[in-house]
Amino acid sequence: MAHTRTASGWAAHDPSGVVAPYTFKRRENGPTDVTIKILYCGICHTDVHHVKNDWGSTMYPVVPGHEIVGIVTEIGGGVAGFEVGERVGVGCLAATCLDCEMCRDGQENYCDKVQFVYNGFFWDGTVTYGGYSDFIVADHRYVVRIPENLPLDAAAPLLCAGITVFAPMKDHGLLETPGMRLGVVGLGGLGHVAVKFGKSLGHHVAVISTSPSKEAEAKQKLGADDFILSSDPKQMMARARSMDLIVNTVSANHFIGPIMELLKPKGTMVLVGAPQKPLELPWQPLIFGKRVIKGSMIGSIKETQEMMDFCGKHNLTCDVEVVSTRRINEALQRLADNDVKYRFVIDIAGGIES
Ligand SMILES: [Zn+2]
Ligand SMILES: [Zn+2]
């Protein structure tokens, strides 16, 4: 029987989704592991789905959280490149096979054996528990460094929200060629950081939203160049065939046909949200414009480190509302109601006695 140590955290125990204090076991720090004292953990929309078992895959009790930042407290003998006291982060990945084509090619986030940082299974067969807890033991291959100049609370959501929109922008050459035209659908946790990346990289950024109230914020606060109300056909038609890339962050069911018309011929829309129902895909904008629709899921660890370093260089972080551990349930509910600008982050260390 493997050695374990006791962790304190917060777990949901049933589909009511209510999170309560929970004590559980984590593995001892192994030769390739690092142990991290968690200081902050972002609240992702995925957490809301998992605590309520919306996707039918939740193993209760579930300790959510995959936007984890903290300080290294212990390092295994086989680990090079990390130091005790270093500021680090752990995102969605807990384990991959390390051996398949995707893993060898530095795209381990698409490994078909991928295991996530919570509600998954580690290599030793134990269930994974996420960042709503006082510490985590992570294999060093899934840990990234956080630049010194970034505040840890506002950096936490970069580990899921940030990399999810950064990776498709990198795939489509937005890191190399400035002056491209980027559309961002939805201005939430993912969308707001997509706008920041787009502007930092020197692109023309348009926000496409169903909420007129978001226009001022998109332009004045986040620096978007344009705002398009998707429910107004006139506004949509005026921007037809104008965009090179659209990052669609919306997870509510919505019709993508009119949004596809915003793409230039041969333009691409990348889906990163996960609507409940299958998409309806009209063939006209696809075929008449040789357009591409694809998906993308987070990013590799190498890409995540590249994004972190980019954020350090440009002083780029997320807009967050920090909540105490006593307010996790309230934050989950407000997130489900879309009542946050733009990401909740839990002050983990403030809520656990040291
Ligand atoms: Zn997430
Ligand atoms: Zn693999």
Coordinates of C-alpha atoms and ligand atoms in Angstrom, one line a residue:
M1 CA 0.0 0.0 0.0
A2 CA 1.4 3.3 -1.1
H3 CA 2.1 6.0 1.5
T4 CA -0.3 8.8 1.8
R5 CA -0.8 12.0 3.6
T6 CA -3.9 13.8 4.7
A7 CA -5.2 16.8 2.8
S8 CA -7.9 19.3 3.7
G9 CA -10.1 20.6 1.0
W10 CA -13.7 21.2 -0.2
A11 CA -15.7 18.6 -2.1
A12 CA -19.1 18.2 -3.6
H13 CA -20.8 15.0 -2.4
D14 CA -23.8 14.7 -4.7
P15 CA -25.5 16.4 -7.6
S16 CA -26.8 19.2 -5.5
G17 CA -23.4 20.6 -6.2
V18 CA -22.9 22.0 -2.7
V19 CA -19.3 22.1 -1.7
A20 CA -18.3 21.3 1.9
P21 CA -15.1 20.9 3.9
Y22 CA -13.6 17.4 3.2
T23 CA -10.6 15.5 4.4
F24 CA -8.9 13.0 2.1
K25 CA -5.6 11.3 1.2
R26 CA -3.0 12.3 -1.3
R27 CA 0.0 10.2 -2.3
E28 CA 3.4 10.9 -0.7
N29 CA 5.7 13.0 -2.8
G30 CA 7.2 10.4 -5.2
P31 CA 10.6 10.6 -7.0
T32 CA 9.2 12.5 -10.0
D33 CA 6.7 14.6 -8.0
V34 CA 6.6 18.1 -6.6
T35 CA 4.4 19.0 -3.6
I36 CA 2.8 22.4 -3.8
K37 CA 1.2 24.4 -1.0
I38 CA -1.8 25.9 -2.7
L39 CA -2.4 29.6 -2.3
Y40 CA -5.1 30.3 -4.9
C41 CA -7.4 28.3 -7.1
G42 CA -9.5 29.7 -9.9
I43 CA -13.1 28.6 -10.4
C44 CA -13.8 27.4 -13.9
H45 CA -17.1 26.7 -15.5
T46 CA -16.1 23.1 -15.8
D47 CA -16.1 23.0 -12.0
V48 CA -19.8 24.0 -12.0
H49 CA -20.6 21.1 -14.4
H50 CA -18.6 18.6 -12.4
V51 CA -20.0 19.3 -9.0
K52 CA -23.5 18.9 -10.4
N53 CA -22.7 15.9 -12.5
D54 CA -24.0 17.6 -15.7
W55 CA -21.9 15.4 -17.9
G56 CA -22.7 12.2 -16.0
S57 CA -19.1 11.4 -15.3
T58 CA -18.6 12.8 -11.8
M59 CA -17.1 10.5 -9.1
Y60 CA -18.2 11.8 -5.8
P61 CA -16.9 13.1 -3.6
V62 CA -15.2 15.5 -6.1
V63 CA -12.6 18.1 -5.1
P64 CA -12.8 20.5 -8.0
G65 CA -10.2 23.1 -9.2
H66 CA -7.7 23.1 -12.1
E67 CA -6.4 26.6 -12.0
I68 CA -4.0 26.0 -9.1
V69 CA -1.1 28.2 -8.0
G70 CA 1.2 28.0 -5.0
I71 CA 4.6 27.4 -3.7
V72 CA 6.8 24.3 -4.1
T73 CA 7.4 22.7 -0.7
E74 CA 8.9 19.4 -1.6
I75 CA 10.7 17.9 -4.6
G76 CA 11.3 14.3 -5.6
G77 CA 14.8 12.9 -6.1
G78 CA 14.3 12.5 -9.9
V79 CA 13.1 16.1 -10.5
A80 CA 15.3 18.7 -12.0
G81 CA 14.3 22.3 -12.7
F82 CA 12.2 23.1 -9.7
E83 CA 13.2 24.6 -6.4
V84 CA 11.6 24.6 -3.0
G85 CA 9.9 28.0 -2.5
E86 CA 9.3 28.5 -6.2
R87 CA 6.0 29.9 -7.5
V88 CA 4.3 27.4 -9.7
G89 CA 1.0 26.4 -11.2
V90 CA -0.9 23.2 -12.1
G91 CA -3.7 23.3 -14.7
C92 CA -6.0 20.6 -16.0
L93 CA -3.5 17.8 -16.6
A94 CA -2.5 15.2 -14.0
A95 CA -1.1 12.3 -16.2
T96 CA -0.8 11.2 -19.8
C97 CA 0.8 8.1 -21.3
L98 CA 4.1 9.8 -22.3
D99 CA 4.4 7.4 -25.1
C100 CA 1.8 7.9 -27.8
E101 CA 2.2 10.1 -30.9
M102 CA 0.5 13.0 -29.2
C103 CA 2.6 12.7 -26.1
R104 CA 5.9 12.4 -28.1
D105 CA 4.9 15.3 -30.3
G106 CA 4.4 17.7 -27.3
Q107 CA 0.6 17.7 -27.6
E108 CA 0.0 15.5 -24.6
N109 CA -3.3 17.3 -23.9
Y110 CA -4.7 15.2 -26.8
C111 CA -3.3 11.9 -25.4
D112 CA -6.2 9.4 -25.4
K113 CA -5.1 8.2 -21.9
V114 CA -5.2 11.8 -20.6
Q115 CA -6.1 12.1 -16.9
F116 CA -7.3 15.3 -15.4
V117 CA -6.3 17.0 -12.2
Y118 CA -9.6 16.1 -10.6
N119 CA -12.2 13.4 -11.3
G120 CA -9.5 11.3 -13.0
F121 CA -7.1 8.6 -12.2
F122 CA -3.4 9.0 -11.6
W123 CA -0.9 6.4 -12.9
D124 CA -1.0 4.5 -9.5
G125 CA -4.8 4.1 -9.9
T126 CA -5.8 6.6 -7.2
V127 CA -8.5 9.2 -7.9
T128 CA -7.3 12.7 -8.6
Y129 CA -8.4 15.6 -6.4
G130 CA -8.2 19.2 -7.5
G131 CA -7.1 22.6 -6.2
Y132 CA -9.9 23.4 -3.8
S133 CA -7.5 22.1 -1.1
D134 CA -4.5 23.0 1.0
F135 CA -1.8 21.2 -1.1
I136 CA -1.3 19.0 -4.1
V137 CA 1.2 16.4 -5.2
A138 CA 1.8 16.7 -9.0
D139 CA 4.2 14.9 -11.3
H140 CA 6.7 17.6 -12.3
R141 CA 5.9 17.1 -16.1
Y142 CA 2.6 18.8 -15.4
V143 CA 3.8 21.8 -13.4
V144 CA 4.7 25.3 -14.9
R145 CA 6.6 28.2 -13.4
I146 CA 4.9 31.5 -12.8
P147 CA 6.9 34.6 -13.5
E148 CA 7.8 36.7 -10.4
N149 CA 6.0 39.8 -11.6
L150 CA 2.6 38.2 -11.9
P151 CA 0.3 38.3 -8.9
L152 CA -0.6 34.7 -8.1
D153 CA -4.3 35.3 -7.7
A154 CA -4.7 37.0 -11.1
A155 CA -2.4 34.5 -12.7
A156 CA -4.3 31.4 -11.6
P157 CA -7.0 31.5 -14.3
L158 CA -4.3 31.5 -17.0
L159 CA -3.8 27.8 -16.3
C160 CA -7.2 26.9 -17.9
A161 CA -9.0 30.0 -19.3
G162 CA -5.7 31.5 -20.5
I163 CA -4.1 28.5 -22.2
T164 CA -7.5 27.5 -23.8
V165 CA -7.6 30.7 -25.9
F166 CA -3.8 31.1 -26.2
A167 CA -3.2 27.7 -27.9
P168 CA -5.6 28.3 -30.9
M169 CA -4.1 31.8 -31.4
K170 CA -0.6 30.2 -31.5
D171 CA -1.8 27.5 -33.9
H172 CA -3.1 30.1 -36.3
G173 CA 0.1 32.2 -36.4
L174 CA -1.1 35.1 -34.2
L175 CA 2.2 34.9 -32.2
E176 CA 4.2 35.6 -35.4
T177 CA 2.2 37.9 -37.5
P178 CA 0.6 41.0 -36.0
G179 CA -2.2 42.9 -37.6
M180 CA -4.6 40.0 -38.1
R181 CA -8.3 40.3 -37.5
L182 CA -9.5 38.3 -34.5
G183 CA -13.0 37.7 -33.4
V184 CA -13.8 36.7 -29.8
V185 CA -17.3 35.3 -29.2
G186 CA -18.4 35.7 -25.6
L187 CA -16.9 38.0 -23.0
G188 CA -16.5 35.8 -19.9
G189 CA -13.5 34.1 -18.2
L190 CA -12.1 32.9 -21.5
G191 CA -13.2 35.7 -23.7
H192 CA -11.8 38.6 -21.7
V193 CA -8.3 37.0 -21.6
A194 CA -8.5 36.3 -25.4
V195 CA -9.1 40.0 -25.9
K196 CA -6.0 40.8 -23.8
F197 CA -3.8 38.3 -25.7
G198 CA -5.1 39.6 -29.0
K199 CA -4.3 43.2 -28.2
S200 CA -0.9 42.3 -26.6
L201 CA 0.0 40.6 -29.9
G202 CA -0.9 43.6 -32.0
H203 CA -4.1 42.4 -33.6
H204 CA -7.4 44.0 -34.4
V205 CA -9.9 42.5 -31.9
A206 CA -13.6 42.4 -32.2
V207 CA -15.9 41.1 -29.4
I208 CA -19.1 39.3 -30.6
S209 CA -21.7 39.2 -27.8
T210 CA -25.4 39.0 -27.2
S211 CA -25.1 41.5 -24.3
P212 CA -25.1 45.2 -25.3
S213 CA -24.0 46.0 -21.7
K214 CA -20.6 44.5 -22.5
E215 CA -19.7 47.0 -25.2
A216 CA -18.2 49.7 -22.9
E217 CA -16.2 47.2 -20.9
A218 CA -14.9 45.4 -24.0
K219 CA -13.7 48.6 -25.6
Q220 CA -12.7 50.8 -22.7
K221 CA -11.4 48.4 -20.1
L222 CA -10.1 45.6 -22.3
G223 CA -9.1 47.6 -25.3
A224 CA -11.2 45.8 -28.0
D225 CA -11.3 47.6 -31.3
D226 CA -14.8 46.6 -32.2
F227 CA -18.0 45.3 -30.6
I228 CA -20.6 43.4 -32.5
L229 CA -24.0 42.7 -31.1
S230 CA -24.7 39.2 -32.5
S231 CA -28.5 39.6 -32.3
D232 CA -28.4 42.6 -34.7
P233 CA -28.2 41.3 -38.3
K234 CA -27.2 44.8 -39.6
Q235 CA -24.1 44.9 -37.4
M236 CA -23.3 41.3 -38.3
M237 CA -23.7 41.9 -42.0
A238 CA -21.5 45.0 -41.9
R239 CA -18.6 42.8 -40.7
A240 CA -19.1 39.9 -43.1
R241 CA -15.9 38.3 -44.4
S242 CA -13.7 40.4 -42.2
M243 CA -12.0 38.0 -39.7
D244 CA -9.0 35.7 -40.0
L245 CA -9.7 33.8 -36.8
I246 CA -12.7 33.5 -34.5
V247 CA -12.3 32.0 -31.0
N248 CA -15.7 31.0 -29.9
T249 CA -15.8 30.7 -26.1
V250 CA -19.6 30.4 -25.6
S251 CA -20.8 27.3 -23.8
A252 CA -24.5 28.1 -24.1
N253 CA -26.4 26.5 -27.0
H254 CA -26.2 29.0 -29.9
F255 CA -26.5 29.1 -33.7
I256 CA -23.0 29.5 -35.3
G257 CA -24.2 30.1 -38.9
P258 CA -24.2 34.0 -38.8
I259 CA -20.9 34.0 -36.8
M260 CA -19.3 31.9 -39.6
E261 CA -20.2 34.6 -42.1
L262 CA -17.9 37.0 -40.2
L263 CA -14.9 34.9 -41.3
K264 CA -12.9 35.8 -44.4
P265 CA -12.8 33.0 -47.0
K266 CA -10.5 30.3 -45.6
G267 CA -10.9 31.7 -42.1
T268 CA -11.2 29.4 -39.1
M269 CA -13.5 29.4 -36.1
V270 CA -12.2 27.5 -33.1
L271 CA -14.7 26.2 -30.6
V272 CA -13.5 26.1 -27.0
G273 CA -16.8 26.2 -25.2
A274 CA -18.8 23.1 -24.7
P275 CA -22.6 23.5 -25.3
Q276 CA -25.0 20.9 -23.9
K277 CA -26.4 20.1 -27.3
P278 CA -24.8 19.2 -30.7
L279 CA -24.1 22.1 -33.0
E280 CA -26.3 22.8 -36.0
L281 CA -23.8 23.3 -38.8
P282 CA -25.1 25.1 -42.0
W283 CA -23.1 24.1 -45.1
Q284 CA -23.5 27.4 -47.0
P285 CA -20.9 29.5 -45.0
L286 CA -18.6 26.5 -44.9
I287 CA -18.6 25.6 -48.6
F288 CA -19.1 29.1 -50.1
G289 CA -16.2 30.5 -48.0
K290 CA -13.9 27.4 -47.7
R291 CA -14.1 28.1 -44.0
V292 CA -12.9 25.8 -41.3
I293 CA -14.6 24.9 -38.0
K294 CA -12.4 23.1 -35.4
G295 CA -12.1 22.5 -31.7
S296 CA -9.3 23.0 -29.2
M297 CA -8.8 21.8 -25.7
I298 CA -6.4 23.7 -23.2
G299 CA -2.8 23.3 -24.4
S300 CA 0.3 21.3 -23.8
I301 CA 2.5 22.0 -20.8
K302 CA 5.2 23.4 -23.1
E303 CA 2.6 25.8 -24.6
T304 CA 1.3 26.6 -21.1
Q305 CA 4.8 27.6 -20.0
E306 CA 5.2 29.6 -23.2
M307 CA 2.0 31.5 -22.4
M308 CA 3.1 32.1 -18.8
D309 CA 6.4 33.6 -20.0
F310 CA 4.5 35.7 -22.5
C311 CA 2.2 36.9 -19.7
G312 CA 5.2 37.7 -17.6
K313 CA 6.8 39.7 -20.4
H314 CA 3.6 41.7 -21.1
N315 CA 2.4 41.9 -17.5
L316 CA -0.8 40.2 -18.6
T317 CA -3.2 38.6 -16.0
C318 CA -6.9 37.9 -15.7
D319 CA -9.4 40.2 -14.1
V320 CA -10.4 38.3 -11.0
E321 CA -12.7 38.5 -7.9
V322 CA -11.0 36.8 -5.0
V323 CA -13.3 35.0 -2.6
S324 CA -12.7 33.3 0.7
T325 CA -13.2 29.6 1.1
R326 CA -16.4 30.3 3.0
R327 CA -17.9 31.7 -0.2
I328 CA -17.1 28.9 -2.6
N329 CA -20.8 27.9 -3.0
E330 CA -21.9 31.5 -3.5
A331 CA -19.2 31.9 -6.2
L332 CA -20.2 28.7 -8.0
Q333 CA -23.8 29.9 -8.0
R334 CA -22.8 33.3 -9.3
L335 CA -20.7 31.8 -12.0
A336 CA -23.6 29.6 -13.1
D337 CA -25.6 32.8 -13.3
N338 CA -22.8 34.6 -15.3
D339 CA -22.4 37.1 -12.5
V340 CA -18.6 37.6 -12.4
K341 CA -16.0 39.9 -14.0
Y342 CA -14.4 37.8 -15.1
R343 CA -13.1 34.9 -13.0
F344 CA -13.5 33.9 -9.3
V345 CA -10.3 32.9 -7.6
I346 CA -10.4 31.2 -4.2
D347 CA -8.0 32.4 -1.5
I348 CA -7.1 28.9 -0.4
A349 CA -4.4 29.7 2.1
G350 CA -6.5 32.3 3.8
G351 CA -9.0 29.7 4.7
I352 CA -6.9 26.9 6.0
E353 CA -5.0 27.0 9.3
S354 CA -1.3 26.5 8.6
Ligands
ZN1 ZN -11.2 25.1 -16.8
ZN2 ZN -0.1 9.7 -24.7

